[in-house]
Structure formats: structure tokens, C-alpha cells
Coordinates of C-alpha atoms in Angstrom, one line a residue:
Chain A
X1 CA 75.1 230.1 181.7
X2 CA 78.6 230.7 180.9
X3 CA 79.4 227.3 181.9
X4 CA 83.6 226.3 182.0
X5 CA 85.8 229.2 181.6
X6 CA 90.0 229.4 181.4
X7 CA 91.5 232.4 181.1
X8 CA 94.1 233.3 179.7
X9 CA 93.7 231.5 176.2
X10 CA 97.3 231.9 175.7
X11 CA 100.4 232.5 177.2
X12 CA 103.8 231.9 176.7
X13 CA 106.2 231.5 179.7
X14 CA 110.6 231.1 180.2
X15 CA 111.6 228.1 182.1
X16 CA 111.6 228.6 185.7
X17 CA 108.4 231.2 185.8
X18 CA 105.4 230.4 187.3
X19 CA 101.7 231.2 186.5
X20 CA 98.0 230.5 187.5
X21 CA 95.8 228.7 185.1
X22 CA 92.5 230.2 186.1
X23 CA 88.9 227.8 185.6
X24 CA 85.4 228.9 186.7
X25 CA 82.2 227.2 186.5
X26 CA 78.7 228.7 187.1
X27 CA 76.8 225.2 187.1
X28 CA 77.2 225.0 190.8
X29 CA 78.9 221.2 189.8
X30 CA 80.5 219.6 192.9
X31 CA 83.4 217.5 190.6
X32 CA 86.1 220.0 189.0
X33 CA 89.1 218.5 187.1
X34 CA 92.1 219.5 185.2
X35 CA 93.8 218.4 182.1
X36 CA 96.6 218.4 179.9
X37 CA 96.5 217.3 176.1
X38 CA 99.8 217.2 174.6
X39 CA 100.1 217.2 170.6
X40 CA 98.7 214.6 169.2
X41 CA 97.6 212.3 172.1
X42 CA 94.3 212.2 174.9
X43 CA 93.7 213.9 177.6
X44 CA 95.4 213.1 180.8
X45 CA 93.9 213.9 184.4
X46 CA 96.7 216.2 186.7
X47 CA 94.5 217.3 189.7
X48 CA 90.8 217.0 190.2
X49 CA 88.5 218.3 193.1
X50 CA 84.9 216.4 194.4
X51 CA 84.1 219.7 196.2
X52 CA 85.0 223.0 197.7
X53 CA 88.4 222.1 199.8
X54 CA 88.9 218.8 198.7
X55 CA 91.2 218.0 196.0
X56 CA 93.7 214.6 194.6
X57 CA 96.2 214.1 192.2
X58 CA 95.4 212.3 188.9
X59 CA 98.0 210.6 186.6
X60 CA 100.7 213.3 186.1
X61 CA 100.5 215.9 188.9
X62 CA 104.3 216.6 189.2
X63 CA 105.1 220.0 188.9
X64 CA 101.7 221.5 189.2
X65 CA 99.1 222.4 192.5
X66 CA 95.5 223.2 192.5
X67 CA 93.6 224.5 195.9
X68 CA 89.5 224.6 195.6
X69 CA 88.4 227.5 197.8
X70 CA 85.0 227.8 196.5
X71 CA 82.5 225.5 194.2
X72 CA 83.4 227.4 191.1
X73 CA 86.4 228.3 190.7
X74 CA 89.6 225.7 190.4
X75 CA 92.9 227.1 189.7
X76 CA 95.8 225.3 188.5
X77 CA 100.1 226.9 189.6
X78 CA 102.6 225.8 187.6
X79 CA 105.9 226.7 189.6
X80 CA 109.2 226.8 187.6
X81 CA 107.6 226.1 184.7
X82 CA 110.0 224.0 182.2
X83 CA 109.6 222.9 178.3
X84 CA 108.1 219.6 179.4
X85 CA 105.0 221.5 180.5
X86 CA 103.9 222.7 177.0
X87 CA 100.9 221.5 176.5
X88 CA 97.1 222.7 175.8
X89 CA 95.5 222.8 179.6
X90 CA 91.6 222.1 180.1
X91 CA 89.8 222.7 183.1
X92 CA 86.3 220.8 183.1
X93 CA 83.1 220.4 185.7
X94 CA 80.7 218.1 186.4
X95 CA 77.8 217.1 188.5
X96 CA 78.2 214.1 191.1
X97 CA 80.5 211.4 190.3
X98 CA 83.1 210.8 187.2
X99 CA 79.9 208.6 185.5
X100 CA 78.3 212.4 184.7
X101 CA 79.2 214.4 181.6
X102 CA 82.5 216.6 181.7
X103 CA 81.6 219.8 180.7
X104 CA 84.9 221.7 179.3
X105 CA 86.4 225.2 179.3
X106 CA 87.9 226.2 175.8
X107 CA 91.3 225.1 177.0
X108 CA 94.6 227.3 177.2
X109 CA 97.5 226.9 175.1
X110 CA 100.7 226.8 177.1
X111 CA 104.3 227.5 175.8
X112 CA 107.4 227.1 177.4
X113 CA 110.3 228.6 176.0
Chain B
X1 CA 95.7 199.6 186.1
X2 CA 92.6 200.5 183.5
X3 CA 94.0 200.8 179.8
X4 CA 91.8 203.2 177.1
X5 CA 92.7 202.0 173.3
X6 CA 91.9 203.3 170.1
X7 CA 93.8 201.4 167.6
X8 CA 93.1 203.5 164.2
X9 CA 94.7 207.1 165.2
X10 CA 93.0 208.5 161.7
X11 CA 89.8 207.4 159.5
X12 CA 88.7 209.1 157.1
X13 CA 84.9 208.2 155.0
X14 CA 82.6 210.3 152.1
X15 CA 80.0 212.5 153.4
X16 CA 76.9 210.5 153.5
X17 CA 78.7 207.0 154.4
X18 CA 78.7 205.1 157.9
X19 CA 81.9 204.7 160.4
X20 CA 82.5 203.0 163.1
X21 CA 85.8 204.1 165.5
X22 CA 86.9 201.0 167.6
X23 CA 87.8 201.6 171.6
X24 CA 88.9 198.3 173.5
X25 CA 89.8 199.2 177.0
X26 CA 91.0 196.9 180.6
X27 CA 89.2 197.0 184.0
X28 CA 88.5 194.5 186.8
X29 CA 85.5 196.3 187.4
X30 CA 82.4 195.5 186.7
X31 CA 80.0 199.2 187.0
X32 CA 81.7 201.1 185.1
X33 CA 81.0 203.5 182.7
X34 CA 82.3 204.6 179.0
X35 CA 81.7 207.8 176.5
X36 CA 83.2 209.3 173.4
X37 CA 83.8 212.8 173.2
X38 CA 84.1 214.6 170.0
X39 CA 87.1 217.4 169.9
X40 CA 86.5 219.6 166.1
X41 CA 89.0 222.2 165.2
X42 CA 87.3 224.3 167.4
X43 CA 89.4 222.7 170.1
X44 CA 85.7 222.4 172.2
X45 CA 85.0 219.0 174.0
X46 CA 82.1 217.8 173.5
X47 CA 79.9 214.4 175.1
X48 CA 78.8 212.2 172.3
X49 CA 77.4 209.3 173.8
X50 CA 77.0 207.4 177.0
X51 CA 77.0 204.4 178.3
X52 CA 76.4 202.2 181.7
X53 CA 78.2 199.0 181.7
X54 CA 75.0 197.3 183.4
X55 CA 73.1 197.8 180.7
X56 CA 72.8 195.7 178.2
X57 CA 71.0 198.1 175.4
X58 CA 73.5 200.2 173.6
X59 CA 72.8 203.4 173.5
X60 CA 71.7 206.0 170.9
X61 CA 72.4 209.5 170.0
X62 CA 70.6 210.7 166.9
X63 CA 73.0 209.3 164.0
X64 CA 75.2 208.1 166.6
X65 CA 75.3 204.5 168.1
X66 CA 77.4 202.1 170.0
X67 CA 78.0 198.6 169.9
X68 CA 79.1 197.6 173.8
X69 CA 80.3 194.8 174.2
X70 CA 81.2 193.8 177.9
X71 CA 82.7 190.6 177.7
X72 CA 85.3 191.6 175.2
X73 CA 86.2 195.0 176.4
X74 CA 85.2 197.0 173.6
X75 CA 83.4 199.9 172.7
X76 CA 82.8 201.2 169.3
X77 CA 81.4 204.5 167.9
X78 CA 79.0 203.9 164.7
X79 CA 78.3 207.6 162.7
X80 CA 75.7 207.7 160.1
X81 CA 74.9 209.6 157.5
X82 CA 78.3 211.2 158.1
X83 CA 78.6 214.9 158.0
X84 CA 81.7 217.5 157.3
X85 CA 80.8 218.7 160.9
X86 CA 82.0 215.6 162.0
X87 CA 85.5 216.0 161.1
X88 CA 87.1 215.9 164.8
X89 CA 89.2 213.8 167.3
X90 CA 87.3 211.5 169.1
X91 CA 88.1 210.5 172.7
X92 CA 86.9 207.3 173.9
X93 CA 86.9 207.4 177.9
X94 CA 86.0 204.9 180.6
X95 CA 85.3 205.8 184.1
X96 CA 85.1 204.2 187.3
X97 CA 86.8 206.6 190.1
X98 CA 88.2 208.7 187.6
X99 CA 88.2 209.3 184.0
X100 CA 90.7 207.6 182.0
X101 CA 91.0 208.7 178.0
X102 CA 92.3 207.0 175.0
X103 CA 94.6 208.7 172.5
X104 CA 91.7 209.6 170.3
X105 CA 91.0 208.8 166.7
X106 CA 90.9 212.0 163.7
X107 CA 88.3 211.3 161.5
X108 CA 88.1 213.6 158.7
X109 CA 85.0 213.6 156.6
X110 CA 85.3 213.6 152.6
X111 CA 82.8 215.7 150.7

């Protein structure tokens, strides 16, 4: 099992771009979510998904989408990207319900410029 | 609104000595359920421990423990017998419908 995997690890975008965070998962887990950890501080929930074509905003989802066509995979757009979106992204997975373990991706490091 | 805290944003203990990392957090409910993650260098999340809020036991991980303690909100992290590959952030997170993390606390451990 490869488990969580983001591509790309890095990438560096201008202000007003716009990009796809990819995330797969081959553990077949029903609950996908996505995060953003800015320097310094916790995690904090954007979008998450509780299966394939059902997905909810979390705490800070301005400025971002997500669409969950299939169990495994959860992609994350960031549309005219601006500086405040710098940040280190992670896409995790997990089996039923929030009270499972999170299983993470190996994050992506975003930079706005 | 639920709350995560960790007070002590950096700790720091020799190799071979105990810590404990405090986490207090606020909910109205009463299932509920709480971890610590552990971030290294690595920038790789990883589940430490776990625990149900209906139980009373705290639970055990190896050299890890907890000390839960519902009425007063709190949930602290006790490492053992620490160990440089313990050096890392560590998340405490509490979940009910979603998961809700604190601002971690980086530990360094001192050989």
C-alpha cells in the first residue's frame, strides 16, 4: 500500500494563478480531508469528503474547491491564488467517521509570490 | 465552538527522562474523542495515541500514556524513556463531527 499521496511536493505559483493540489488514497477509506498548516501553528481543516460525491467545507474554505469523483482520489483548486495562500497543504484519509485515525500524505509546500 | 489548547508551544527534556505535553480543550459534548499526533522533521503525521471520552482507562502506547481527564477538559501526553526520535511537533486533536487541532507543542529531545 502506498497509502496518502500529494503530488506535486512543491510548487511555487504568481498571484492570480491557479493550480490542482492532487491527493490519492489506495485504502479504499470512505472519509478524505484537506489541510493547511501555516508556519508555526496546527493544522486547520479547508474541505473534507465522507464519500465519493459528497463533500463540506471545514474552517477556512475561502478561496479553494474540492469535487470527490471517485473513493481515492480528492483534489484540491486553488483559483487566483494570492500570498495569503502560502502554506504547507495535507491531504489525509480515513476509515468511517472523524473518531478513526487520519492517515496523511507527505504534504505539499505552497508558495505564492 | 470547540477550542484545542496547548499552552507550552516548545519543551525540551534529556534523553532518557519523562515528559508530559498538556492539551486542555472546550466542548458541550459528551462522546467525543481526542489523539496526539506526532509531526518529526520529516514533515510525516503520525497517530500517537487514542482516546474515547467514555472511557474511563487512559490509554497506552508503548512509552506513551495519557492522563484524561473529562471533567476538567484536559488531556496530557506523558513520554518515557524519551528518545532523540522523539524530537517533533505534537498535535493534540479532538473530534466530534470533525477534527479540530491545537497549535502543537516542539519538543526537542537533549542527548
Amino acid at each position: 500500500n502506498a497509502g496518502v499521496t500529494q503530488t506535486p511536493k512543491f510548487r511555487i505559483l504568481k498571484i492570480g494563478q491557479s493550480m490542482t493540489l492532487q491527493c490519492t488514497q489506495d485504502m479504499n477509506h470512505n472519509y478524505m480531508y484537506w489541510y493547511r498548516q501555516d508556519p508555526g501553528m496546527g493544522l486547520k481543516l479547508i474541505y473534507y469528503s465522507v464519500g465519493a460525491g459528497i463533500t463540506d467545507k471545514g474552517e477556512v474554505p475561502n478561496g479553494y474547491n474540492v469535487s470527490r469523483s471517485t473513493t481515492e482520489d480528492f483534489p484540491l483548486r486553488l483559483e487566483l491564488a494570492a500570498p495569503s495562500q502560502t502554506s504547507v497543504y495535507f491531504c489525509a484519509s480515513s476509515r468511517q467517521g472523524t473518531y478513526n485515525e487520519q492517515f496523511f500524505g507527505p504534504g505539499t509546500r505552497l508558495t505564492v509570490l | 465552538a470547540q477550542t484545542v489548547t496547548q499552552s507550552q508551544p516548545e519543551m525540551s527534556v534529556q534523553e532518557a527522562e519523562t515528559v508530559t505535553l498538556s492539551c486542555t480543550y472546550d466542548t458541550s459534548e459528551s462522546n467525543y474523542y481526542l489523539f496526539w499526533y506526532k509531526q518529526p522533521p520529516s514533515r510525516q503525521m503520525i497517530l500517537v495515541i487514542r482516546q474515547e471520552a467514555y472511557k474511563q482507562q487512559n490509554a497506552t502506547e508503548n512509552r506513551f500514556s495519557v492522563n484524561f481527564q473529562k471533567a476538567a477538559k484536559s488531556f496530557s501526553l506523558k513520554i518515557s524513556d524519551s528518545q532523540l526520535g522523539d524530537t517533533a511537533m505534537y498535535f493534540c486533536a479532538y473530534s466530534y463531527d470533525k477534527v479540530i487541532f491545537g497549535p502543537g507543542t516542539s519538543l526537542s529531545v537533549i542527548p
